[in-house]
PDB file of C-alpha atoms in Angstrom:
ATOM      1  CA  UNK A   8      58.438  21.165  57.797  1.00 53.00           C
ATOM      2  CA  UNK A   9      57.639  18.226  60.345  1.00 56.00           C
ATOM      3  CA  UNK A  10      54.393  18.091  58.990  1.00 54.00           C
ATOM      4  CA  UNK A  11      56.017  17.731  55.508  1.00 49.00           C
ATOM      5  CA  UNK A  12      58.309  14.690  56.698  1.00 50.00           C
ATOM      6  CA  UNK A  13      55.734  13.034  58.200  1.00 54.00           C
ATOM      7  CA  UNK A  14      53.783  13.215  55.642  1.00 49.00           C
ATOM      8  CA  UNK A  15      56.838  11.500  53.591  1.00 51.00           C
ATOM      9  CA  UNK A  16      57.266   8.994  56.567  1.00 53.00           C
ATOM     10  CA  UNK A  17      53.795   7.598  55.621  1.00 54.00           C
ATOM     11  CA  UNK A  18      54.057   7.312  51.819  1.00 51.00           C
ATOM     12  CA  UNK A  19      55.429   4.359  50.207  1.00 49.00           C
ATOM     13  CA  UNK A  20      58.942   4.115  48.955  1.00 47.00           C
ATOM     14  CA  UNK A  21      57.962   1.999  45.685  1.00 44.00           C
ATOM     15  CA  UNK A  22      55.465   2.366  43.014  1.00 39.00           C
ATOM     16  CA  UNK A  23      52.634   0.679  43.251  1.00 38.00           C
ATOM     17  CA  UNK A  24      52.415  -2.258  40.572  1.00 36.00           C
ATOM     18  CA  UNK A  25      50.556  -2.386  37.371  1.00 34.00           C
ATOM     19  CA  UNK A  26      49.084   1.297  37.994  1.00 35.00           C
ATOM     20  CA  UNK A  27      50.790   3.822  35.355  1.00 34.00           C
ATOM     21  CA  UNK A  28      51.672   7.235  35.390  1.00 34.00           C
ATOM     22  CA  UNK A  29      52.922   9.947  33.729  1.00 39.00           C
ATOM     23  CA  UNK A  30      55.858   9.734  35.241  1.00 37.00           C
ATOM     24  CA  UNK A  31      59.046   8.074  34.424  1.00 40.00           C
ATOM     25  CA  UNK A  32      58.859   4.293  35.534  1.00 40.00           C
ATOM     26  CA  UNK A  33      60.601   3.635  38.093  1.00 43.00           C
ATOM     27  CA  UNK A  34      61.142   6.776  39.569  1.00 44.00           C
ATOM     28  CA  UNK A  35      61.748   6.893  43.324  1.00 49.00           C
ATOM     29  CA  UNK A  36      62.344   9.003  46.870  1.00 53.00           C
ATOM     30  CA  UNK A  37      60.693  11.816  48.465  1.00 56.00           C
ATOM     31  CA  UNK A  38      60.224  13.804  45.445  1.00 55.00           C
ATOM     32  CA  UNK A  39      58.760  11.042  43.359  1.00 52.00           C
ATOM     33  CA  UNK A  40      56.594  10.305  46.537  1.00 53.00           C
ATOM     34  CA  UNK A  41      54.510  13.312  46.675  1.00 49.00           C
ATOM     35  CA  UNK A  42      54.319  13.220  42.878  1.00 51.00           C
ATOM     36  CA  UNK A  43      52.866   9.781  43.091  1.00 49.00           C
ATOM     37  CA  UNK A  44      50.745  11.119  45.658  1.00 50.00           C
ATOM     38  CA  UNK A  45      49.249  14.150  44.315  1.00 55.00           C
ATOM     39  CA  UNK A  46      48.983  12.223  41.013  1.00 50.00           C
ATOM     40  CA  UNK A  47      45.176  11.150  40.180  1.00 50.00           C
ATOM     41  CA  UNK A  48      44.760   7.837  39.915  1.00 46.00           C
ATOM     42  CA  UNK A  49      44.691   6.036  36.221  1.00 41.00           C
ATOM     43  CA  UNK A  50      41.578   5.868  34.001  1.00 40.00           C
ATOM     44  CA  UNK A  51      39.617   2.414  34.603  1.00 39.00           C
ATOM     45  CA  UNK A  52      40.786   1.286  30.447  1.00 36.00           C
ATOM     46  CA  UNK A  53      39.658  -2.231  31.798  1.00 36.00           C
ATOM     47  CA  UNK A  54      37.096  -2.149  34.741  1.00 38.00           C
ATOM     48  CA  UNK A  55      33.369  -2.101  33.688  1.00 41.00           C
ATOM     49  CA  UNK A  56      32.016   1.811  33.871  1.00 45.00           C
ATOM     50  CA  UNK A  57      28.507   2.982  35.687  1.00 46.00           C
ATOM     51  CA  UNK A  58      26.654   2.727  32.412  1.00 49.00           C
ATOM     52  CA  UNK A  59      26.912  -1.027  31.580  1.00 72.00           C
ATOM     53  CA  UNK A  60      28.577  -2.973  29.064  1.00 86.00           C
ATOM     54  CA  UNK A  61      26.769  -3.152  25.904  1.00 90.00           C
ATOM     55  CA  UNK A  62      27.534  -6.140  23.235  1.00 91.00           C
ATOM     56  CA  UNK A  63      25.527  -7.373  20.046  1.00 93.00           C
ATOM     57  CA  UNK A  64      25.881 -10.548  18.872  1.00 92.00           C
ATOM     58  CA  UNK A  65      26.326 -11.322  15.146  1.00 93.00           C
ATOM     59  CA  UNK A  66      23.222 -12.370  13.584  1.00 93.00           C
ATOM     60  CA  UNK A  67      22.420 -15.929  13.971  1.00 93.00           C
ATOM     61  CA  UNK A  68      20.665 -17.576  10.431  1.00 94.00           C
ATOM     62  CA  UNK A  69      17.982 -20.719  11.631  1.00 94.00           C
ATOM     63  CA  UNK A  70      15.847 -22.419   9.091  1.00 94.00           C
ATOM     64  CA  UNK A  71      12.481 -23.215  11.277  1.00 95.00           C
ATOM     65  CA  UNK A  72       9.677 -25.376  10.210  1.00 95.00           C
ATOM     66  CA  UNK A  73       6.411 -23.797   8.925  1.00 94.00           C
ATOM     67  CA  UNK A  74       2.704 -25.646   9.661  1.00 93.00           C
ATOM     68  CA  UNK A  75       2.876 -29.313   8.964  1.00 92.00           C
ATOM     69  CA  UNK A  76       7.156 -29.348   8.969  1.00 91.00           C
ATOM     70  CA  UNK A  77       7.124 -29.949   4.907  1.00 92.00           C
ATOM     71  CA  UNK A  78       8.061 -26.276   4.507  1.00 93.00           C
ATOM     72  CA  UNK A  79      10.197 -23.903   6.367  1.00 94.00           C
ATOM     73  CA  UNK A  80      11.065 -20.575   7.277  1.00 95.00           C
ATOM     74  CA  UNK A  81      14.221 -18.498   7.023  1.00 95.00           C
ATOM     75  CA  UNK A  82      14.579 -16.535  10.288  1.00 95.00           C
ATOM     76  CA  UNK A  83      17.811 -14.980  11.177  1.00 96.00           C
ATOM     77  CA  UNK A  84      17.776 -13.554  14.937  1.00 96.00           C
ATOM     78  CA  UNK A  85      20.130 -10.910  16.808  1.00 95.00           C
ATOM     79  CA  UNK A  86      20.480 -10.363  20.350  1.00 95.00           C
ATOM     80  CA  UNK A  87      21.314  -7.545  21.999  1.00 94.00           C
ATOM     81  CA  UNK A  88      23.275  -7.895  25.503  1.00 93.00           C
ATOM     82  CA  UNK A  89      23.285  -5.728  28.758  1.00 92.00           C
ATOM     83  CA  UNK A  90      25.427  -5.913  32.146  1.00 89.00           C
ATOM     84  CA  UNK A  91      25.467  -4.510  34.638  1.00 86.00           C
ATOM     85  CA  UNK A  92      27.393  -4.968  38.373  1.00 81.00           C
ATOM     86  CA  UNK A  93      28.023  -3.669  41.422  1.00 74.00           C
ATOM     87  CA  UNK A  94      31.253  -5.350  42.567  1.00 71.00           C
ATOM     88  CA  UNK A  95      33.538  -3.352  40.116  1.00 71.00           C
ATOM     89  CA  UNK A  96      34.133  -6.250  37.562  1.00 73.00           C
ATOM     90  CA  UNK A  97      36.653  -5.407  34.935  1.00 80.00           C
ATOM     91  CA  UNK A  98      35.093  -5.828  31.305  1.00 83.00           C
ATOM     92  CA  UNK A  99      37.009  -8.833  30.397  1.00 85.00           C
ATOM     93  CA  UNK A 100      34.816 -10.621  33.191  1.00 83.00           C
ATOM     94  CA  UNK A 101      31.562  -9.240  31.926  1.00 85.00           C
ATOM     95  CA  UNK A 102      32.317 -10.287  28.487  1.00 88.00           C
ATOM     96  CA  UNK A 103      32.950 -14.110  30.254  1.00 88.00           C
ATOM     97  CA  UNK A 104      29.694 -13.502  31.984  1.00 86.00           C
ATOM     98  CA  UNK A 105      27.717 -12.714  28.464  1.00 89.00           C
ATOM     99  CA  UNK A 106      29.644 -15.649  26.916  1.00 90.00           C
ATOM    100  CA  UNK A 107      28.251 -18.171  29.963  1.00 90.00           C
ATOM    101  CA  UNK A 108      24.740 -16.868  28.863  1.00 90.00           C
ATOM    102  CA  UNK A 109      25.189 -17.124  25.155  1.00 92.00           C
ATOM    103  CA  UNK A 110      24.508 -20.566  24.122  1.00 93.00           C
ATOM    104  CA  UNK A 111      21.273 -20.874  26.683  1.00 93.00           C
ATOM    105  CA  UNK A 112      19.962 -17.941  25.473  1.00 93.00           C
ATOM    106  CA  UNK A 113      20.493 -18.733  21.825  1.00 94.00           C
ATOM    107  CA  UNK A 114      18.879 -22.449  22.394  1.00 94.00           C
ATOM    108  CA  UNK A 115      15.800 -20.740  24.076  1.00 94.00           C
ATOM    109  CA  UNK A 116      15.285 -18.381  21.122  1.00 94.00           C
ATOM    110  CA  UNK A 117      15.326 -20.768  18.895  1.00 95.00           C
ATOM    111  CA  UNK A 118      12.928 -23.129  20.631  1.00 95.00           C
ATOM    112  CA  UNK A 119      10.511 -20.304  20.792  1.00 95.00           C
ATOM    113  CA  UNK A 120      10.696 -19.509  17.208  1.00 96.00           C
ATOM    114  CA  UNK A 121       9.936 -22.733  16.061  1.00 95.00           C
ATOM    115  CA  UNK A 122       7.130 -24.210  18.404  1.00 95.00           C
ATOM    116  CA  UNK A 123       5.376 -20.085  17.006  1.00 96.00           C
ATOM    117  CA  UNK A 124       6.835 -20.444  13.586  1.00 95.00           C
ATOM    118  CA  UNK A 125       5.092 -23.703  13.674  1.00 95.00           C
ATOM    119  CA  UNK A 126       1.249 -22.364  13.586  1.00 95.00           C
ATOM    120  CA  UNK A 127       1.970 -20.623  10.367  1.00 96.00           C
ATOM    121  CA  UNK A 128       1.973 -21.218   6.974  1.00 95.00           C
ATOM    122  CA  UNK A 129       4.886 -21.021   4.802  1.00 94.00           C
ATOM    123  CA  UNK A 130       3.699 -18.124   2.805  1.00 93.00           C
ATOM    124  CA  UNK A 131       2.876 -16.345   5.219  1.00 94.00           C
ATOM    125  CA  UNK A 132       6.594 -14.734   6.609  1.00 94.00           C
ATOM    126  CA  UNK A 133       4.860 -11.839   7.952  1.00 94.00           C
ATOM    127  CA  UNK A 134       2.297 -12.899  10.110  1.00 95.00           C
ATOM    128  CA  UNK A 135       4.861 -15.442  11.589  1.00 95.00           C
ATOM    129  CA  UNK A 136       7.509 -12.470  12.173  1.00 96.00           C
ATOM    130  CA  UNK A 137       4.853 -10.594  14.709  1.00 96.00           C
ATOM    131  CA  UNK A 138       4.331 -13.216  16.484  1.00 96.00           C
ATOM    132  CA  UNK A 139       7.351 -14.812  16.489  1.00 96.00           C
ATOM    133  CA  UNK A 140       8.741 -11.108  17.891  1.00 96.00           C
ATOM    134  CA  UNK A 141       5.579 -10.645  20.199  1.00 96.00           C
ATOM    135  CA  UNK A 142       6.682 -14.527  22.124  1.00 95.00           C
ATOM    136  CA  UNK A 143      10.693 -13.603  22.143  1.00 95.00           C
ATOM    137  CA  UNK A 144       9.298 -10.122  23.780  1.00 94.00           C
ATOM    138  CA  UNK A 145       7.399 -12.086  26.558  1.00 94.00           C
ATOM    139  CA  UNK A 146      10.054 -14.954  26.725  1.00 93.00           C
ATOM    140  CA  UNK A 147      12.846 -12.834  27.716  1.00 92.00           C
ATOM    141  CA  UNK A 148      10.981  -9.810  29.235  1.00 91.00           C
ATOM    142  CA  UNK A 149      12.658 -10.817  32.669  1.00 90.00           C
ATOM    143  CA  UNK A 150      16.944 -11.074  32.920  1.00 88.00           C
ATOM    144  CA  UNK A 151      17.636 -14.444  32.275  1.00 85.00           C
ATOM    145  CA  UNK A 152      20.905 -13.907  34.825  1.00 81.00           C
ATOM    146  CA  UNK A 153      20.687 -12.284  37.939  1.00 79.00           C
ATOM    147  CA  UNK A 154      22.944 -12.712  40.786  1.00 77.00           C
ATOM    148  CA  UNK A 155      26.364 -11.728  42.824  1.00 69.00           C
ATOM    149  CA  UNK A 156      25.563  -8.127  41.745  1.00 79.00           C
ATOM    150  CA  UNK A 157      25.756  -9.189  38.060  1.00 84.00           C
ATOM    151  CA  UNK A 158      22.529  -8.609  36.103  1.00 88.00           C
ATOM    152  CA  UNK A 159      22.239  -9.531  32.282  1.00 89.00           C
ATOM    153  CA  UNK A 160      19.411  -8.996  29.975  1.00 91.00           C
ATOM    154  CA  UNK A 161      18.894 -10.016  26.477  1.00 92.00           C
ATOM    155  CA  UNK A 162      16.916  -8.286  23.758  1.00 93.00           C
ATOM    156  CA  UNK A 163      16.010 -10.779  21.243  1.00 95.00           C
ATOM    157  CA  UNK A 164      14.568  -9.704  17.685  1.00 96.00           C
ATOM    158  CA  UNK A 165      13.623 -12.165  14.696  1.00 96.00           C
ATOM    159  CA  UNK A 166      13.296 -11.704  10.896  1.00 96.00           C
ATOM    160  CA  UNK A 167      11.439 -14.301   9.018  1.00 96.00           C
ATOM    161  CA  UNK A 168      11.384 -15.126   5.796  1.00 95.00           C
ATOM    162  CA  UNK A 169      10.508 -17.280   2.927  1.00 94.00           C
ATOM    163  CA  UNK A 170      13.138 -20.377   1.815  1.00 91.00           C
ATOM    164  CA  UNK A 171      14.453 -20.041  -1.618  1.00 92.00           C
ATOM    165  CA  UNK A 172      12.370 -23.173  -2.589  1.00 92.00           C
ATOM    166  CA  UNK A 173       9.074 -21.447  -1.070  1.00 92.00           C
ATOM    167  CA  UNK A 174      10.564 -17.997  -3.151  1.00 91.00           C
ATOM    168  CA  UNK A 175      10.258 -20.268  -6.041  1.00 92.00           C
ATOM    169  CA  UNK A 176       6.983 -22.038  -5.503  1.00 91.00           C
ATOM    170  CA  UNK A 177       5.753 -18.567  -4.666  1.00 89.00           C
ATOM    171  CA  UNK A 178       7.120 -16.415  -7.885  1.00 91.00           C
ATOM    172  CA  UNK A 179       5.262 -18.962 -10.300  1.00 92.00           C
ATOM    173  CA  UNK A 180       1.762 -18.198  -8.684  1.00 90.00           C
ATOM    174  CA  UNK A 181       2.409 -14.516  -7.878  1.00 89.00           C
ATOM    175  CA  UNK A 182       3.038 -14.775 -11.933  1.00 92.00           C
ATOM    176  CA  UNK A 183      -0.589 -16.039 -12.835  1.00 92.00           C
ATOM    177  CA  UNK A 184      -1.821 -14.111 -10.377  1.00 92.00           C
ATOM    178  CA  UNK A 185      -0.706 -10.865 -12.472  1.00 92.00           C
ATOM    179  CA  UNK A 186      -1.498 -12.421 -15.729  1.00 93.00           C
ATOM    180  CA  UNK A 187      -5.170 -13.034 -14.295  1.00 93.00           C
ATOM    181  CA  UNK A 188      -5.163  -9.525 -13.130  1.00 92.00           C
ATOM    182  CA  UNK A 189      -4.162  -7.966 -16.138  1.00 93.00           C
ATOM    183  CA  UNK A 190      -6.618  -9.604 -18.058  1.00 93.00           C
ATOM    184  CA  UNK A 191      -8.857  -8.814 -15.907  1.00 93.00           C
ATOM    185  CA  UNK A 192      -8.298  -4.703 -15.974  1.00 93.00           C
ATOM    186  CA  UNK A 193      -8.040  -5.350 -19.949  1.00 94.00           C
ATOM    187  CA  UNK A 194     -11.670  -6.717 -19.645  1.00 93.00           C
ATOM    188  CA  UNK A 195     -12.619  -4.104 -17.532  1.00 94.00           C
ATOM    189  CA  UNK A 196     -11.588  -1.389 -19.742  1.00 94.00           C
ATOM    190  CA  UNK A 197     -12.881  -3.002 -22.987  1.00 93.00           C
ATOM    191  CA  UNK A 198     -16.161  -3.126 -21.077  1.00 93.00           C
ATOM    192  CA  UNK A 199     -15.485   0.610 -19.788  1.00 93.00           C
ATOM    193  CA  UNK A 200     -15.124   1.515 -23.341  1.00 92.00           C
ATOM    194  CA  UNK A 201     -17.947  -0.531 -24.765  1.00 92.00           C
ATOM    195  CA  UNK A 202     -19.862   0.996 -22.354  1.00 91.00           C
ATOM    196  CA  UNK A 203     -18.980   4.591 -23.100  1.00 92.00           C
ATOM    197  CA  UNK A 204     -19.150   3.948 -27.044  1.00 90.00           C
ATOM    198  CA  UNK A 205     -22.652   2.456 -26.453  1.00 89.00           C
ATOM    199  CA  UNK A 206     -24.203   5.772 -24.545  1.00 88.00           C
ATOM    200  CA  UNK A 207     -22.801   7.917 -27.121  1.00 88.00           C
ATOM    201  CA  UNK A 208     -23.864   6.195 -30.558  1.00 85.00           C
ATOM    202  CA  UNK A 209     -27.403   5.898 -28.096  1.00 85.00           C
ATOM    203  CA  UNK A 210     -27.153   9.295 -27.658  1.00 85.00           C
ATOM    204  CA  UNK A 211     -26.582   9.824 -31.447  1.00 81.00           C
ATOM    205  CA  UNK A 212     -29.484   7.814 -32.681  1.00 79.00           C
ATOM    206  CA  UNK A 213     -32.028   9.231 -30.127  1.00 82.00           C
ATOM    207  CA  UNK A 214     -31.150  12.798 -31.595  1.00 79.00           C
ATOM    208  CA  UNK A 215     -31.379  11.588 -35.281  1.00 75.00           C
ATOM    209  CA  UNK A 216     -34.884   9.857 -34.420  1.00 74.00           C
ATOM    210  CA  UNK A 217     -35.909  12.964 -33.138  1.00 75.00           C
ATOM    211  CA  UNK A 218     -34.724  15.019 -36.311  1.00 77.00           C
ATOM    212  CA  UNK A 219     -35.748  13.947 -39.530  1.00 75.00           C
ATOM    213  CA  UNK A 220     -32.726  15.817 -40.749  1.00 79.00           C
ATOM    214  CA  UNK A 221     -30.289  13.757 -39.452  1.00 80.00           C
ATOM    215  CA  UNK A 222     -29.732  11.002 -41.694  1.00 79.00           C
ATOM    216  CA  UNK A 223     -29.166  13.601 -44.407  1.00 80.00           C
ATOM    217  CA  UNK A 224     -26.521  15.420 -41.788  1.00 83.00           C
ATOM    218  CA  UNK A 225     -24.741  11.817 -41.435  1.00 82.00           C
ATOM    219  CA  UNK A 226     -24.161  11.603 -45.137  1.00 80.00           C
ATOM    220  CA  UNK A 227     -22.779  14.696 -45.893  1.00 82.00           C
ATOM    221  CA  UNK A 228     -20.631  14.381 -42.437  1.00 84.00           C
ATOM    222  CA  UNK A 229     -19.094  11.262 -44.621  1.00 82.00           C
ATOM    223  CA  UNK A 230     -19.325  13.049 -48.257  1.00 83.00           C
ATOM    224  CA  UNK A 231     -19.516  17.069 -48.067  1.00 83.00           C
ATOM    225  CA  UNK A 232     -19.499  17.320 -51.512  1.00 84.00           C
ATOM    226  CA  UNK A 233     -22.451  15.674 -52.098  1.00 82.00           C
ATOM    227  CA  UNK A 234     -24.583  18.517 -50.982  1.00 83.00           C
ATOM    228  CA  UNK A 235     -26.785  18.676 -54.143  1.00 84.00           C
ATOM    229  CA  UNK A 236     -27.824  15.530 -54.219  1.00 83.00           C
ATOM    230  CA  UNK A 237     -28.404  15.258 -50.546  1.00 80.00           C
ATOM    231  CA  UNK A 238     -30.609  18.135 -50.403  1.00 82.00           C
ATOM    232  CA  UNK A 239     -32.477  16.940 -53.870  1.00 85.00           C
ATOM    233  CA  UNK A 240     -32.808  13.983 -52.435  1.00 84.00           C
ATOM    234  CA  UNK A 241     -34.107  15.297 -48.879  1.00 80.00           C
ATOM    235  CA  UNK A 242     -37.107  17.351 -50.603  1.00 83.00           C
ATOM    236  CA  UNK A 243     -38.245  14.557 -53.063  1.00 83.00           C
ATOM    237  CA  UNK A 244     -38.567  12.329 -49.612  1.00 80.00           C
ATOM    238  CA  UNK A 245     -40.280  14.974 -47.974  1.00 77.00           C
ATOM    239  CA  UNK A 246     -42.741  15.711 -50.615  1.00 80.00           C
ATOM    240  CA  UNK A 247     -43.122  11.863 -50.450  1.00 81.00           C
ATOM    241  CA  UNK A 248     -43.747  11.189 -47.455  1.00 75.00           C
ATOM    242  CA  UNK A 249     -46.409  14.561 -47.597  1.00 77.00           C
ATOM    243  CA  UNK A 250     -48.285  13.227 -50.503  1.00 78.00           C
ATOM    244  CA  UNK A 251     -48.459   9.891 -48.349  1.00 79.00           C
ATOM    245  CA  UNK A 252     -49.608  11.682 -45.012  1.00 76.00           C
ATOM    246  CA  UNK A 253     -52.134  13.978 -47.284  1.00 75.00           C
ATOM    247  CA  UNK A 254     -53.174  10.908 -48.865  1.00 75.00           C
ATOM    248  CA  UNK A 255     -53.935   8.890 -45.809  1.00 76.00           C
ATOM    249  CA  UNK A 256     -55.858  12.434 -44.306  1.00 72.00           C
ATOM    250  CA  UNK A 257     -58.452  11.845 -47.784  1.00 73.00           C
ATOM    251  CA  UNK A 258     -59.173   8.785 -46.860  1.00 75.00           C
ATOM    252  CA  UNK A 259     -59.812   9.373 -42.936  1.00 70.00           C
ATOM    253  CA  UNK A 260     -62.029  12.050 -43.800  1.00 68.00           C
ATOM    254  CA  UNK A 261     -64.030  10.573 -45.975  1.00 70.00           C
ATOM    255  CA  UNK A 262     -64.457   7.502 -43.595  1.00 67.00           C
ATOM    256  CA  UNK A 263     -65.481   9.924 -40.889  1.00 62.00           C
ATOM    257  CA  UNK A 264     -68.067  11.811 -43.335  1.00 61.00           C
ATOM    258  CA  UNK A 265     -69.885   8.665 -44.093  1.00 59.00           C
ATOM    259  CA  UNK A 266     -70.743   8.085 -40.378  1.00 53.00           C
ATOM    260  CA  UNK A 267     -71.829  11.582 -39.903  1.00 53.00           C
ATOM    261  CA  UNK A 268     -68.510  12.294 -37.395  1.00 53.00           C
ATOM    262  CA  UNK A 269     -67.238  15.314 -40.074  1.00 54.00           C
ATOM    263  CA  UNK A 270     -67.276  17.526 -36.764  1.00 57.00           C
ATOM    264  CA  UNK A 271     -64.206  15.044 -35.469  1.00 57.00           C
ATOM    265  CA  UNK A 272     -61.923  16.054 -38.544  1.00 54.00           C
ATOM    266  CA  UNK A 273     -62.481  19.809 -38.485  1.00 55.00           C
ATOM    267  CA  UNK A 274     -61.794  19.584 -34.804  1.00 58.00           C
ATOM    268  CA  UNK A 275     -58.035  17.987 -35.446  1.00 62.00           C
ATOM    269  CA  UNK A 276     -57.568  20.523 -37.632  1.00 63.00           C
ATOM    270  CA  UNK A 277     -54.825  21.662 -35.307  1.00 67.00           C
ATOM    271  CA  UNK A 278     -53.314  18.005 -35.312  1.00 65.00           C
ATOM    272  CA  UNK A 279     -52.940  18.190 -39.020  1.00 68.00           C
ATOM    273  CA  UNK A 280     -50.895  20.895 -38.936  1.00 68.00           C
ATOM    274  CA  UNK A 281     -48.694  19.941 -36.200  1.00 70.00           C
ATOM    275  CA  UNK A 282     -48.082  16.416 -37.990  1.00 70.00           C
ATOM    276  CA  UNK A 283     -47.504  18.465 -41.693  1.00 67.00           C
ATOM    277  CA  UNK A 284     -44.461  20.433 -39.807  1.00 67.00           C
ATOM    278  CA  UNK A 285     -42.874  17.432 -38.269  1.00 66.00           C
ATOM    279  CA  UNK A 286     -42.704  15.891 -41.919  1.00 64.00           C
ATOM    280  CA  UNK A 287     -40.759  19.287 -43.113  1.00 65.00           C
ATOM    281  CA  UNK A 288     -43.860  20.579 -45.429  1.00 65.00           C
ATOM    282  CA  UNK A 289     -44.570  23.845 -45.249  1.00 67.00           C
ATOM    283  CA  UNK A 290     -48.174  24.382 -44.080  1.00 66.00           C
ATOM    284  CA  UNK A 291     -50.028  27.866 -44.415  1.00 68.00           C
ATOM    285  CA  UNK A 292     -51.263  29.855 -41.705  1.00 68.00           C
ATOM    286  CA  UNK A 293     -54.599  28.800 -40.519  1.00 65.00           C
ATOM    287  CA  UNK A 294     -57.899  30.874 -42.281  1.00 57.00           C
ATOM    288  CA  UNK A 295     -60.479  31.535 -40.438  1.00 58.00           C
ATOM    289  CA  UNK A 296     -63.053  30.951 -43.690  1.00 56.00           C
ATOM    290  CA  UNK A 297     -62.593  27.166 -44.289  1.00 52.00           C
ATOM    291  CA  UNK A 298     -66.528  26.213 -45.276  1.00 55.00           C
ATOM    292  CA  UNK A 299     -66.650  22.876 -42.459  1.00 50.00           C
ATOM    293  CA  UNK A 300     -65.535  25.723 -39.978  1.00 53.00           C
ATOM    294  CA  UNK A 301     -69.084  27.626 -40.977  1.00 54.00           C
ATOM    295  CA  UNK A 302     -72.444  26.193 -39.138  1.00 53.00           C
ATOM    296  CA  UNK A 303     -73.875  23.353 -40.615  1.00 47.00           C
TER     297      UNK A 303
END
């Protein structure tokens, strides 16, 4: 029991001030004591925790000048805070340390985007984004505050874009572009098709050249019903053109007779024949009796 009331001795009478409790306010003596006492103390609601504070600023729109200043870009840029300290500062005075920061760190950003921004034309968003993002990376790669315990660091990110009147400027050649291009894949396939109709009407011709039958196919292909006529009219050419070859034959023969070369024209005997069935006449077998074959 003495160790009990000296225990009580020790601890204060009153509550301490500003620190809450589940107990009723206010409540006092020995009883209240050791409550107070055994009591853990209050969550930190409003002292900065182990981890950091974390904060994100909302974005910031900048219009930038392109290469040569008579364009711009349309970048729009959003920093990302971090704090951290040692001294147990209470959020409210990490959010005043962020806020000191702010307006330095937003002026630097924006200096770096437009001296990059600058080396770029203004069609070209993209190419000005990386490198825009790659300089902000290297700008603020080391904690821009850093002191009494207290460390910030900034993240900075950029998105660039085109201005409306660039948008503009840039939809009216985008749309000749694609009229250009679509004429030129309706060329291309007009060509393709040319191309391919030429090979096969090629193609076609080669094989009728090479058939004497052909032409005579082609016209009944257009007019079946004409197939008496185009077969009358198929054997009168033939027998033509036979009577034309056999004709010609007379009068090679008797040219070669009259220089004493006979021997030549029993000799393309075989030739003869060979010419008679491309024509479509019907040539006998050969005899073995024919009187320039016998010994002269």
């Amino acid at each position: 029991m003495r160790f009990v009331h000296r225990l009580l001795r020790r601890l204060p009478r009153r509550a301490t001030a500003g620190i809450a409790h589940p107990w009723k306010d206010g409540e006092d003596g020995p009883i209240g004591s050791v409550r107070r006492f055994f009591q853990p103390p209050p969550a930190p609601h409003s002292v900065y925790d182990e981890q950091g504070l974390h904060e994100r600023d909302a974005p910031l729109e900048l219009t930038v000048p392109a290469r040569g200043d008579a364009f711009s870009f349309q970048a729009v840029v959003t920093v990302a805070w971090c704090v951290t300290s040692g001294d147990g500062r209470t959020t409210t005075g990490l959010k005043a340390d962020i806020a000191a920061e702010r307006p330095k760190i937003h002026e630097r950003a924006e200096e770096v985007i437009r001296r990059v921004a600058r080396r770029f034309e203004p069609y070209l968003p993209g190419e000005a984004e990386e490198a825009v993002n790659e300089a902000l990376t290297v700008e603020f790669a080391r904690p821009p505050h850093q002191c009494d315990d207290v460390t910030i660091t900034a993240t900075v990110k950029a998105k660039v874009g085109l201005t409306e009147e660039v948008r503009e400027l840039r939809k009216q050649l985008g749309r000749v572009l694609l009229e250009i291009q679509a004429k030129a894949e309706i060329d291309e396939m007009i060509r393709a098709n040319m191309t391919q109709a030429r090979d096969a009407w090629r193609d076609f011709l080669t094989e009728g050249m090479e058939d004497w039958t052909a032409r005579f196919a082609v016209r009944l292909a257009e007019s079946p019903r004409e197939v008496a006529g185009v077969m009358t009219t198929m054997v009168e050419e033939r027998r033509q053109d036979a009577q034309s070859f056999l004709d010609v034959v007379k009068q090679v023969v008797a040219a070669q007779q009259s220089v004493d070369v006979f021997d030549l024209v029993a000799a393309s005997d075989g030739v003869l024949r060979i010419a008679l069935e491309r024509l479509g006449v019907p040539v006998p077998p050969p005899a073995s009796d024919l009187p320039w074959l016998e010994e002269r």
